[in-house]
Backbone as CSV, one residue per row, in Angstrom:
resi,resn,N_x,N_y,N_z,CA_x,CA_y,CA_z,C_x,C_y,C_z
1,MET,158.063,178.432,64.288,158.134,179.686,63.353,160.148,179.471,63.073
2,ASP,160.027,180.453,61.761,161.693,180.671,61.163,162.058,181.533,62.283
3,GLU,163.801,181.096,62.540,164.882,182.250,63.326,164.770,183.543,62.999
4,ASN,164.762,183.382,61.121,164.999,184.977,60.693,163.412,185.416,59.936
5,THR,162.409,185.130,60.657,161.683,185.850,60.096,161.414,187.122,61.108
6,THR,160.828,188.178,60.346,160.747,189.266,61.094,159.805,189.935,62.425
7,ASP,160.234,190.616,63.672,159.422,190.464,64.382,158.406,191.241,64.392
8,THR,156.494,190.172,64.712,156.019,191.333,64.391,155.278,191.493,65.810
9,PRO,155.549,191.836,67.042,154.323,191.537,68.234,153.479,192.768,68.242
10,ALA,152.611,192.603,68.916,151.441,193.264,69.203,152.158,194.644,70.074
11,ILE,151.981,195.734,69.727,152.137,196.796,70.542,150.903,197.427,71.515
12,ALA,151.762,197.158,73.364,150.998,197.466,73.764,150.356,198.733,73.772
13,PRO,149.099,199.015,74.346,148.511,199.983,74.500,149.796,201.274,75.503
14,LYS,149.576,202.607,74.882,150.819,203.265,75.108,150.737,204.187,75.920
15,ARG,151.183,204.942,77.172,150.734,206.304,78.094,152.037,206.992,77.251
16,SER,151.248,208.070,77.121,152.311,209.283,76.798,153.171,209.618,77.822
17,LEU,154.061,210.051,77.453,155.368,210.399,78.501,155.082,211.804,77.972
18,LYS,155.166,212.792,79.428,155.239,214.267,80.064,156.438,215.061,79.525
19,ARG,157.382,214.504,79.324,159.028,214.796,78.622,159.641,214.080,78.221
20,PRO,160.317,214.370,77.040,161.738,212.884,76.405,162.872,212.605,78.327
21,LEU,162.399,211.719,77.731,163.615,211.088,78.992,164.703,210.309,78.790
22,THR,165.427,210.346,78.877,167.368,210.208,78.638,167.782,209.019,80.035
23,ILE,168.447,208.088,79.384,168.218,206.904,81.164,169.689,206.659,80.569
24,THR,170.327,206.060,81.658,171.881,205.469,81.400,171.633,204.426,82.285
25,VAL,172.042,202.872,82.337,172.195,201.650,83.153,173.597,202.445,83.808
26,ALA,173.927,201.736,84.752,175.460,202.164,85.737,175.612,201.470,86.812
27,ASN,177.316,201.422,86.302,177.504,200.606,87.995,179.152,200.897,87.194
28,ASN,179.861,201.123,88.476,181.466,201.426,87.798,182.298,200.243,87.755
29,LYS,181.962,198.833,87.748,182.373,197.897,87.068,181.604,196.986,86.148
30,GLY,182.685,196.229,85.218,182.297,195.670,84.002,181.820,194.331,84.619
31,GLY,180.816,193.512,83.388,180.045,192.836,83.748,178.678,193.034,84.524
32,ALA,178.185,193.858,85.110,177.255,194.185,85.429,176.075,194.391,84.767
33,GLY,176.242,194.033,83.388,174.633,193.212,82.856,174.182,194.995,82.316
34,LYS,174.913,195.990,82.085,174.882,197.450,81.736,174.558,197.319,80.480
35,SER,175.104,196.642,79.419,174.946,196.797,77.819,173.766,195.972,77.508
36,THR,173.106,194.662,78.575,172.516,193.898,77.696,170.908,194.473,78.582
37,ILE,171.314,195.158,79.770,169.757,195.774,79.910,169.260,196.991,78.613
38,THR,170.403,197.602,78.330,170.905,198.607,77.393,169.444,198.180,76.135
39,ARG,170.422,197.137,75.956,169.872,197.267,74.833,168.823,195.684,74.291
40,TYR,168.510,195.360,75.575,167.389,194.305,75.285,165.978,195.566,75.582
41,LEU,166.037,196.448,76.720,164.739,197.487,77.147,164.907,197.766,76.139
42,SER,165.466,198.828,75.509,165.196,199.791,74.559,164.809,199.227,73.145
43,PHE,165.195,198.190,72.792,164.543,197.127,71.602,162.735,196.909,72.147
44,ASN,162.703,196.385,73.531,161.405,196.012,73.861,160.188,197.496,73.857
45,VAL,161.041,198.546,74.918,160.339,200.037,74.624,159.876,200.495,73.334
46,ALA,160.920,200.447,72.348,160.444,200.842,70.656,159.071,199.164,70.330
47,LEU,159.318,198.679,70.675,158.305,197.563,69.952,157.196,197.646,70.927
48,ARG,156.566,198.642,71.998,156.250,199.205,72.242,155.300,201.131,72.002
49,GLY,155.856,200.414,71.009,155.547,202.623,70.405,155.886,203.427,70.497
50,TYR,157.226,203.566,71.751,158.085,204.717,72.023,159.268,204.704,70.881
51,LYS,159.158,206.016,70.570,160.828,206.344,69.516,161.714,206.668,70.482
52,THR,162.669,205.088,70.055,164.029,205.019,70.943,165.245,205.329,70.550
53,LEU,166.134,205.917,71.300,167.825,206.503,70.357,168.524,205.785,71.269
54,ILE,169.423,204.779,70.716,170.513,204.051,71.980,171.861,205.465,71.244
55,ILE,172.680,205.586,72.591,173.981,206.429,72.034,174.576,205.398,72.594
56,ASP,175.591,204.935,71.862,176.390,204.030,72.268,178.098,204.562,72.913
57,GLU,178.048,205.037,73.986,179.208,205.599,74.231,180.723,204.393,74.723
58,ASP,180.593,203.245,74.178,181.329,201.834,74.089,182.493,201.746,72.870
59,PRO,183.494,202.474,73.230,184.913,202.032,72.154,184.472,200.789,71.624
60,SER,184.188,199.980,72.561,184.514,197.987,71.758,183.372,198.439,70.618
61,ALA,182.324,199.050,71.292,181.220,199.313,69.881,180.377,197.714,69.668
62,ASN,180.464,196.840,71.140,179.646,195.915,70.890,177.605,195.789,71.105
63,THR,177.448,197.207,71.839,176.153,196.891,71.054,176.083,197.794,70.069
64,THR,176.586,198.530,69.037,176.444,198.655,67.761,176.660,197.586,67.100
65,LYS,177.308,196.501,67.193,177.462,195.306,66.487,176.165,194.596,66.393
66,SER,175.657,194.526,67.886,174.569,193.618,67.967,172.973,194.488,67.251
67,MET,173.079,195.481,67.226,172.342,196.865,66.788,172.384,196.855,65.154
68,ILE,173.371,196.515,64.091,173.784,196.539,63.134,173.395,195.591,62.648
69,ILE,173.450,194.107,63.568,172.898,192.572,62.772,171.311,192.737,63.309
70,THR,170.772,193.650,63.918,169.194,193.752,64.122,168.754,194.292,63.032
71,LYS,169.678,195.435,62.828,168.940,195.959,61.477,168.789,195.040,60.438
72,ALA,169.932,194.198,59.788,169.538,193.093,59.174,168.499,192.139,58.889
73,ARG,168.859,192.151,60.309,166.885,191.589,59.991,165.817,191.921,59.421
74,HIS,166.026,193.632,59.749,164.576,193.840,58.954,164.421,194.585,57.721
75,ASP,165.858,194.589,57.345,165.814,195.656,56.375,167.610,195.394,55.664
76,GLU,167.179,195.123,53.846,167.707,194.660,53.405,168.768,195.484,52.681
77,GLU,168.730,196.785,52.951,169.580,197.888,52.340,170.732,197.530,53.403
78,PRO,172.208,197.159,53.027,173.283,197.464,53.965,173.466,198.540,54.525
79,TYR,174.225,198.130,55.734,175.077,199.671,56.858,176.164,199.650,56.403
80,THR,176.223,201.283,56.192,178.069,201.494,55.670,177.902,202.652,56.363
81,MET,179.108,202.339,57.411,179.529,203.252,58.317,180.120,205.178,58.289
82,GLY,179.533,205.671,58.807,179.258,206.957,58.346,180.375,207.598,58.803
83,LYS,180.085,209.131,59.502,181.249,209.415,60.382,180.509,208.855,61.961
84,THR,181.900,209.172,62.351,181.959,208.221,63.533,180.857,209.625,65.321
85,MET,180.814,208.741,66.318,180.446,209.792,67.475,181.864,210.351,67.747
86,MET,183.633,209.915,67.502,184.190,210.831,68.251,183.814,211.734,67.123
87,ALA,184.199,211.832,65.881,184.058,213.171,65.165,182.451,213.713,65.300
88,GLY,181.461,213.221,65.315,180.576,214.135,65.894,181.197,215.222,67.140
89,VAL,181.254,214.451,68.160,181.934,215.317,69.343,182.731,216.479,69.501
90,ARG,183.706,215.957,68.117,185.051,216.713,68.137,183.731,218.092,66.821
91,ASP,182.800,217.514,66.452,182.406,218.511,65.156,181.811,219.559,66.177
92,GLY,180.809,219.046,67.022,179.589,219.365,68.451,178.214,219.253,67.460
93,SER,178.093,217.986,66.925,176.490,217.798,66.922,177.251,216.025,66.227
94,LEU,175.853,215.894,67.003,175.415,214.373,66.484,174.031,213.873,65.714
95,THR,173.451,215.203,65.485,172.513,215.254,64.836,172.318,214.134,63.292
96,ASP,173.837,213.948,62.620,173.550,213.566,61.479,174.260,212.015,61.585
97,LEU,174.251,211.686,62.929,175.069,210.063,63.059,173.920,209.045,63.568
98,VAL,172.566,209.783,63.503,171.464,208.431,63.638,171.102,207.505,62.764
99,VAL,171.413,206.575,63.210,170.859,205.310,62.125,169.353,204.650,62.436
100,PRO,168.888,204.706,61.488,167.595,203.350,61.909,167.594,202.360,62.309
101,ILE,167.425,201.700,62.787,167.626,199.749,63.085,166.312,199.093,63.208
102,ILE,164.929,199.240,63.368,164.016,198.539,63.254,163.193,200.210,63.410
103,PRO,161.353,199.688,63.286,160.395,200.917,63.183,160.383,201.681,65.028
104,ASN,160.798,202.635,64.685,160.741,203.469,66.464,162.533,203.068,67.298
105,LEU,163.237,202.707,66.681,164.548,202.036,67.426,165.747,202.995,66.496
106,TYR,166.373,203.221,67.243,167.377,204.225,65.944,168.836,204.230,67.611
107,LEU,169.585,204.305,66.329,170.991,203.983,67.140,172.297,205.596,66.840
108,ILE,173.024,206.040,67.687,174.029,206.636,67.646,175.174,205.518,67.202
109,PRO,175.799,204.915,66.468,177.119,204.021,66.506,178.323,204.638,67.747
110,SER,179.158,203.805,67.501,180.417,203.809,68.413,181.397,203.229,67.898
111,HIS,182.619,203.370,67.537,183.605,203.050,67.137,184.597,203.099,67.971
112,ILE,186.032,202.599,67.426,186.846,202.480,68.782,187.884,203.938,68.800
113,ASP,187.372,204.348,67.351,188.102,205.804,68.183,187.656,206.933,69.491
114,PHE,186.398,206.161,69.901,185.377,206.975,70.862,186.336,206.927,72.068
115,ALA,187.637,206.010,71.928,188.251,205.687,73.182,189.222,207.033,73.697
116,SER,189.047,207.361,72.607,190.642,208.846,72.965,189.220,210.060,73.274
117,LEU,187.920,209.443,73.767,187.588,210.700,74.412,187.835,211.469,75.613
118,PRO,188.273,210.857,76.629,189.240,211.408,77.984,190.508,212.242,77.656
119,VAL,191.137,211.981,76.600,192.685,212.812,75.778,191.384,213.913,75.215
120,TYR,190.453,213.846,74.149,189.950,214.457,73.695,189.190,216.181,75.243
121,LEU,188.789,214.816,75.450,188.203,216.040,76.948,189.302,217.292,78.030
122,SER,190.187,216.611,77.930,191.359,216.786,79.073,192.075,217.955,77.773
123,LYS,192.011,218.093,76.614,193.067,218.949,75.725,191.824,219.834,75.871
124,GLN,190.613,220.137,75.650,189.711,221.020,75.370,189.868,221.696,77.225
125,TYR,189.730,220.972,77.898,189.179,221.502,78.968,190.612,221.420,80.417
126,GLY,190.986,220.796,80.247,192.515,221.145,80.744,191.984,219.563,81.961
127,VAL,192.741,219.323,82.323,192.730,218.245,83.823,193.025,219.006,85.556
128,ALA,192.260,218.504,85.760,192.295,218.776,87.561,191.936,217.938,88.516
129,GLU,192.385,217.803,89.347,191.786,216.536,90.551,191.263,217.664,91.485
130,PRO,189.917,216.725,92.143,189.787,216.785,93.529,190.617,218.013,94.684
131,GLY,190.354,219.288,95.117,191.236,220.056,95.408,191.155,221.110,95.549
132,ASP,191.918,221.055,93.503,192.444,221.960,92.732,191.276,223.220,92.472
133,PRO,191.536,224.151,92.971,191.119,225.550,92.481,190.016,225.516,91.806
134,ASP,190.568,224.958,90.231,189.882,225.271,89.168,189.111,223.623,88.673
135,TYR,189.053,222.861,89.659,188.559,221.389,89.564,186.885,221.834,88.935
136,GLN,186.032,222.150,90.300,184.823,222.261,89.172,184.853,223.010,88.056
137,ASP,185.316,224.108,88.169,184.877,224.314,86.605,185.425,223.467,84.962
138,VAL,186.919,222.887,85.706,187.295,221.955,84.030,186.487,220.542,84.647
139,GLU,185.936,220.067,85.387,184.878,219.128,85.619,183.790,219.226,84.989
140,GLY,183.148,220.586,85.308,181.629,220.903,85.045,182.001,220.849,83.614
141,HIS,182.586,221.484,83.005,182.657,221.467,81.041,182.868,220.025,80.468
142,LYS,183.695,219.417,81.269,183.829,217.512,80.534,182.686,216.456,80.639
143,VAL,182.360,217.315,81.858,181.363,216.243,82.154,179.817,216.702,81.647
144,ALA,179.667,218.041,81.212,178.519,218.241,80.080,178.178,218.524,78.967
145,VAL,179.713,218.061,78.447,179.630,217.531,76.434,178.176,216.414,76.033
146,ILE,178.112,215.795,76.807,177.338,214.728,75.969,175.996,215.448,75.776
147,LYS,175.791,215.937,77.725,174.489,216.330,77.136,174.357,217.592,76.421
148,ASN,174.593,218.302,75.954,174.756,219.237,75.405,174.384,218.719,73.672
149,LEU,175.173,217.972,73.988,175.207,217.442,72.629,173.381,216.934,71.758
150,LEU,173.278,216.485,73.426,171.833,215.532,72.897,170.522,216.641,73.122
151,GLU,171.175,217.737,73.652,169.755,218.672,73.574,169.076,219.010,72.405
152,PRO,169.816,218.803,71.165,169.042,219.050,70.158,168.607,217.781,69.698
153,LEU,168.934,216.288,70.145,167.870,215.446,69.520,166.446,215.225,70.049
154,LYS,166.798,215.290,71.598,165.427,215.107,72.503,164.392,214.909,72.276
155,LYS,163.972,216.781,71.381,162.866,216.348,71.011,161.758,215.242,69.461
156,ASP,162.930,214.542,69.631,162.269,213.638,68.402,162.444,211.916,68.857
157,PHE,162.193,212.215,69.908,162.485,210.779,70.911,161.844,211.063,72.258
158,ASP,161.174,209.870,71.996,160.672,210.058,73.689,161.445,209.227,74.849
159,PHE,162.306,208.460,74.589,163.629,207.729,75.212,164.881,207.635,74.611
160,ILE,165.916,208.588,75.663,167.239,207.612,74.527,167.924,206.969,75.911
161,PHE,168.791,206.007,75.309,169.116,205.855,76.465,171.135,205.220,76.139
162,ILE,171.434,205.419,77.101,173.222,205.664,77.087,173.918,204.207,77.186
163,ASP,174.259,203.683,76.489,175.180,202.624,76.599,176.911,203.382,77.018
164,THR,177.344,202.485,78.598,178.609,202.748,79.292,179.756,201.604,79.181
165,PRO,181.138,202.326,78.850,181.402,200.873,79.094,182.107,200.565,79.998
166,PRO,183.062,199.191,80.280,183.215,198.625,81.346,184.581,198.771,81.629
167,THR,185.279,200.014,82.176,185.938,200.965,81.969,186.731,201.631,83.259
168,THR,188.304,201.915,83.684,188.190,202.603,84.707,188.196,203.679,84.278
169,SER,188.208,204.137,83.438,188.335,205.545,83.042,186.422,206.406,83.397
170,SER,186.555,207.329,84.378,185.112,207.529,84.741,184.502,208.915,83.229
171,ASP,185.290,209.117,82.677,184.799,210.439,82.018,183.255,209.702,80.986
172,PHE,183.522,208.413,80.610,182.812,207.847,80.087,181.015,207.738,80.431
173,THR,181.128,207.409,81.866,180.003,207.040,82.824,179.656,208.441,83.452
174,ARG,179.900,209.292,83.894,179.987,210.367,84.362,179.566,211.340,83.315
175,SER,179.617,211.672,82.215,179.487,212.503,80.884,177.523,211.927,80.850
176,ALA,177.436,210.380,80.210,176.466,209.985,80.279,175.484,209.921,81.146
177,VAL,175.851,210.075,82.563,175.089,209.861,83.704,174.230,211.522,83.827
178,PHE,175.126,212.620,83.430,174.925,213.660,83.529,174.162,214.711,82.808
179,ALA,174.250,213.363,81.670,172.787,213.814,80.771,171.831,213.065,80.644
180,SER,171.448,212.831,81.995,170.561,211.623,81.997,169.726,211.821,82.942
181,ASP,168.573,212.072,82.900,166.742,212.017,83.458,166.977,210.990,84.976
182,TYR,167.258,210.132,84.742,167.191,208.639,85.248,168.561,208.069,85.065
183,VAL,169.284,207.447,86.393,169.927,206.154,86.224,169.242,204.751,86.494
184,ILE,169.216,204.290,86.055,169.315,202.680,86.539,170.821,202.345,87.247
185,ILE,170.635,201.583,88.331,171.661,200.984,88.514,171.530,199.481,88.753
186,ALA,172.525,198.958,87.886,172.356,197.526,87.539,174.240,196.749,88.201
187,PHE,173.512,195.530,88.602,174.785,194.701,89.430,174.121,193.083,89.293
188,GLN,175.623,192.519,88.704,175.214,191.081,88.719,175.289,190.299,89.762
189,THR,174.644,189.846,90.730,174.101,189.154,91.835,175.886,188.449,92.559
190,GLN,177.060,189.364,92.461,177.809,188.366,92.709,178.706,189.671,93.729
191,ALA,179.798,189.448,94.210,180.267,190.245,95.713,180.641,191.744,94.742
192,ASP,181.863,191.421,93.751,182.636,192.359,93.235,181.430,193.710,91.796
193,SER,180.736,192.764,91.817,179.787,193.759,90.804,178.722,194.599,91.903
194,PHE,178.101,194.059,92.957,177.421,194.526,94.266,178.539,195.659,94.342
195,ASP,179.667,195.346,94.903,180.454,196.533,95.090,180.835,198.001,94.217
196,GLY,180.430,197.283,93.075,180.752,198.443,91.830,179.629,199.307,91.950
197,ALA,178.250,198.630,92.331,176.728,199.794,92.334,177.001,200.472,93.489
198,ILE,177.625,200.023,94.485,178.056,201.265,95.811,178.626,201.896,95.690
199,GLN,179.859,201.641,94.676,181.313,202.674,94.738,180.613,203.855,93.430
200,PHE,179.862,203.342,92.587,179.212,204.352,91.882,178.386,205.336,92.509
201,ILE,177.496,204.468,93.534,176.587,205.870,94.303,177.501,206.357,95.121
202,ASP,178.216,205.762,95.876,178.689,206.864,96.811,180.198,208.058,96.428
203,GLY,180.280,207.127,95.112,181.246,208.224,94.445,180.596,209.289,92.939
204,ASP,180.870,208.359,92.118,180.288,208.824,90.722,179.010,210.259,91.112
205,LEU,178.231,209.185,91.004,176.698,209.719,90.916,176.665,211.046,92.167
206,SER,177.526,210.866,93.428,177.145,211.974,94.337,177.577,213.145,94.309
207,GLU,179.144,212.513,93.446,179.527,214.044,93.077,178.698,214.519,92.133
208,LEU,178.527,213.932,91.228,177.387,214.736,89.966,176.622,215.696,90.530
209,VAL,175.928,215.029,91.416,174.710,215.809,92.076,174.270,216.836,92.999
210,HIS,175.475,216.879,93.677,175.977,217.409,95.040,176.808,218.303,94.254
211,VAL,178.222,218.009,93.818,179.163,219.096,93.117,178.451,219.810,91.675
212,PHE,178.325,218.953,90.855,177.799,219.540,89.503,176.487,219.910,89.019
213,LYS,175.941,219.585,90.103,174.229,220.302,90.437,173.614,218.870,89.093
214,ALA,173.906,218.057,88.824,173.174,217.024,87.692,171.902,216.484,88.348
215,ASN,170.744,216.926,87.304,169.787,217.045,87.271,169.165,215.403,86.954
216,THR,169.568,214.502,87.501,169.429,213.113,87.090,169.258,212.446,89.085
217,ASP,168.079,211.481,89.011,167.795,210.326,90.031,168.112,209.608,89.321
218,VAL,167.983,208.600,90.746,167.851,206.809,90.409,167.065,206.221,90.165
219,LEU,166.149,205.780,89.405,165.095,205.076,88.958,164.918,203.709,89.278
220,GLY,165.931,203.015,89.804,165.703,201.600,90.532,166.916,201.345,90.207
221,VAL,167.238,199.788,91.222,168.649,199.144,91.894,167.907,198.005,90.929
222,LEU,168.846,197.581,89.814,168.528,196.325,88.955,169.684,195.179,89.090
223,PRO,168.984,194.192,90.571,169.699,192.863,90.061,169.823,192.051,88.920
224,ASN,170.783,191.604,88.723,170.634,191.024,87.199,171.453,189.263,87.126
225,GLN,171.705,188.971,85.888,172.092,187.214,86.022,171.938,186.617,86.927
226,PHE,170.403,186.437,87.980,170.577,185.716,89.493,170.041,184.819,88.515
227,ALA,170.709,183.563,89.942,170.610,182.072,89.732,169.841,181.676,90.766
228,PRO,168.520,181.379,91.054,167.964,181.202,92.038,168.840,179.918,92.846
229,GLY,168.690,179.772,93.904,169.624,178.383,94.905,171.227,178.822,94.603
230,GLY,171.591,179.964,93.889,173.002,180.225,94.473,173.076,180.775,95.764
231,THR,174.414,180.038,96.122,174.395,180.501,97.855,174.897,182.069,97.574
232,ILE,175.958,182.459,96.854,176.520,184.213,96.290,175.069,184.651,96.143
233,ASP,174.938,184.306,94.978,173.208,185.108,94.579,172.166,185.548,95.668
234,GLU,171.977,184.584,96.450,171.148,184.784,97.419,171.587,186.036,98.824
235,THR,172.937,185.516,98.916,173.673,186.280,99.811,173.357,188.003,99.197
236,VAL,174.405,187.644,98.643,174.352,189.631,97.609,172.692,190.019,97.456
237,LEU,172.012,189.031,97.337,170.710,190.502,96.838,169.516,190.578,97.993
238,ASN,169.793,189.963,98.890,169.560,190.418,100.657,170.443,191.434,100.699
239,ASP,172.109,191.548,100.943,172.886,192.123,100.953,172.206,193.580,100.808
240,ALA,171.667,193.500,99.154,171.322,194.753,98.490,170.100,194.964,98.831
241,ARG,168.758,194.462,99.567,167.732,194.997,99.706,167.919,195.605,100.782
242,GLN,168.934,195.215,102.403,169.602,195.843,103.230,169.898,197.049,103.124
243,ARG,170.778,197.088,102.019,171.499,198.606,101.879,170.557,199.354,100.876
244,PHE,170.140,199.004,100.134,169.589,200.227,99.257,167.990,200.427,99.486
245,GLY,167.026,198.840,100.478,166.581,199.057,100.655,164.895,198.578,99.504
246,LYS,164.565,197.580,100.131,163.312,196.325,99.300,162.713,197.182,97.899
247,GLN,162.243,198.395,98.467,161.800,199.447,97.584,162.053,200.178,96.333
248,ASN,163.753,200.631,96.383,164.332,200.784,95.372,164.398,200.001,94.601
249,LEU,164.867,198.635,95.052,164.890,197.708,93.704,163.743,197.175,92.558
250,PHE,164.324,196.888,91.068,162.877,196.395,90.767,162.456,195.192,91.161
251,GLU,161.120,195.194,91.169,160.323,194.207,91.397,160.861,192.659,90.607
252,HIS,161.010,192.818,89.405,161.541,191.877,88.534,162.590,191.466,88.519
253,ILE,163.749,190.731,89.071,165.078,190.347,89.211,165.485,190.179,87.990
254,LEU,166.393,190.651,86.941,166.687,189.559,85.752,166.817,187.777,86.337
255,PRO,166.865,187.542,85.771,167.630,185.817,86.294,168.290,185.672,84.995
256,TYR,168.840,184.922,85.227,170.757,184.482,84.344,170.023,183.572,82.953
257,LYS,170.463,184.371,81.784,169.507,183.523,80.683,170.573,183.206,79.734
258,LYS,171.019,182.317,79.489,172.174,182.096,78.139,171.857,182.893,77.125
259,ARG,170.483,182.584,77.142,170.087,183.672,75.516,170.575,184.654,75.349
260,VAL,170.456,185.515,76.072,171.416,187.029,75.874,173.197,186.792,75.584
261,GLN,173.496,185.721,75.617,174.820,186.003,74.688,174.854,185.343,73.409
262,SER,173.794,185.590,72.826,173.906,185.043,71.421,173.471,186.519,70.772
263,ALA,172.700,187.824,70.983,172.915,188.926,70.816,173.781,189.244,69.831
264,PRO,175.127,189.561,70.348,176.448,189.675,69.099,176.239,188.892,67.950
265,ARG,175.464,187.990,67.568,175.729,186.396,67.009,174.576,186.913,66.111
266,ILE,173.597,187.002,66.528,172.258,187.042,65.637,171.192,188.646,65.707
267,GLY,171.805,189.202,66.697,171.026,190.594,66.798,170.398,190.203,68.106
268,ILE,169.252,191.086,68.575,167.887,190.740,69.131,166.936,191.140,68.419
269,THR,166.076,190.077,68.453,164.566,189.445,68.246,163.973,188.929,68.675
270,ARG,162.554,188.509,69.095,161.626,188.161,70.080,161.047,186.406,69.125
271,GLU,161.611,186.262,67.603,161.249,185.229,67.134,161.844,184.126,67.746
272,GLY,161.855,183.132,67.439,162.090,181.372,67.709,162.096,181.186,69.116
273,TYR,161.426,180.136,69.457,161.532,179.552,70.657,162.193,179.949,72.045
274,TRP,163.992,180.332,71.850,164.425,181.159,72.800,164.200,181.973,72.762
275,ASN,164.198,182.890,72.052,164.132,184.157,71.845,163.020,184.579,72.864
276,SER,161.698,184.017,72.229,160.537,184.420,72.928,160.515,184.212,74.131
277,ASP,161.062,183.132,74.521,161.110,182.344,76.312,161.716,183.597,77.167
278,LEU,163.239,184.336,76.350,163.653,184.808,77.213,162.758,186.295,77.184
279,PHE,161.865,186.315,76.085,161.484,187.848,76.601,160.186,187.915,77.448
280,LYS,159.538,186.719,77.401,158.410,186.789,78.340,158.739,186.685,79.409
281,THR,159.849,185.479,79.832,160.357,185.474,81.362,160.732,186.405,81.830
282,ALA,161.598,187.611,81.144,162.624,188.252,81.531,162.099,189.493,80.945
283,ILE,162.559,189.630,79.944,162.927,191.055,78.769,161.007,191.912,79.121
284,ASP,160.114,191.241,79.144,158.309,191.786,78.943,158.407,192.614,80.210
285,PRO,158.729,191.326,81.491,158.410,191.568,82.809,159.229,192.709,83.310
286,LEU,160.377,192.966,82.956,161.766,193.636,82.995,160.926,195.462,82.387
287,THR,160.484,195.662,81.265,159.806,196.483,80.960,158.488,196.672,81.061
288,ASP,157.896,196.015,82.098,156.754,196.345,82.485,156.927,197.083,83.955
289,ASP,157.978,196.639,84.466,158.612,196.984,85.903,159.195,198.596,85.755
290,PHE,159.701,198.723,84.511,160.411,199.940,84.066,159.312,201.279,83.877
291,PHE,158.140,201.095,83.272,157.358,201.889,82.819,156.571,201.998,84.607
292,HIS,156.171,200.903,85.316,155.516,201.337,86.762,156.473,201.963,87.371
293,ARG,157.591,201.657,87.377,158.891,203.085,88.080,158.152,204.373,87.534
294,LEU,158.207,204.622,86.642,158.230,205.621,85.524,156.935,206.290,85.867
295,ASP,155.578,205.521,86.351,154.822,206.034,86.586,154.589,206.558,88.223
296,LEU,155.252,205.905,88.933,155.360,205.855,90.500,155.991,207.242,90.583
297,VAL,157.102,207.583,90.147,157.535,209.077,89.705,156.912,210.197,88.794
298,GLY,155.976,209.772,88.011,154.815,211.180,87.634,155.510,211.435,86.127
299,GLU,156.131,210.402,85.562,156.500,210.386,84.084,155.481,209.904,82.913
300,LEU,154.663,209.712,83.451,153.144,208.606,82.381,152.244,210.063,82.474
301,ASN,151.897,210.641,81.480,150.739,211.176,81.228,149.681,209.799,81.510
302,ASP,148.117,210.531,82.213,146.835,209.704,82.340,146.956,209.546,81.552
């Protein structure tokens, strides 16, 4: 089959959601597989018949770039950049930023100007540190910005997936997680990435839930880029099972797949031998596991 043909997979039987769901894949460190998981999972969920929106909160806009290339594979009409997400935040509305990618899959694109989000939030709401008397009020307004902007969009989608940048600034991740119904904790099976997952849970996630009353929960912990037989990979995976509990890890551990590196160049597609192999051995089982976990927590209708 020609590499540039259109994806036409059969859509699996669909169970409807009890409510629209917002999902963020999270870790406090870069290189955790967050963007890769967000791109491929949202793409595959859309192919299964669910209306899906990706919010790209990464100023480097890598997910935006790969999705625009994906769009070009299916749509002859060229994409032109309109209002940026940062402009939408300033205007108080994201509704006119939605870009169709393929049937059922949509994107709110990012741009380099989104790097100014932390400065914008500080100018709007001030700066406070833990222990300051106004900390909860100041930070409460900051973390709620994206959640408030997404509320008018939720009725139009089954799923909203939020991609966040590999940055030490937590405003991006905190605002995404606060807006989410569930988070997937992702980590590469290496020590630094595993430590980042622990830091995220013990730090940002714990504070968002207990101090700011975020209505979010962990859907599961997802090890990825796993190399079978690798001493470090096996050790980190065992450490994760002991730390989080085996039942809290996704059943399907994402293996290392070189093919995912092609997404920024060719977009995302199931077509072609290597792409088909990637979906069959990694992305389809991950998607099945994702829906199984949603079923366990009671989010799917019978």
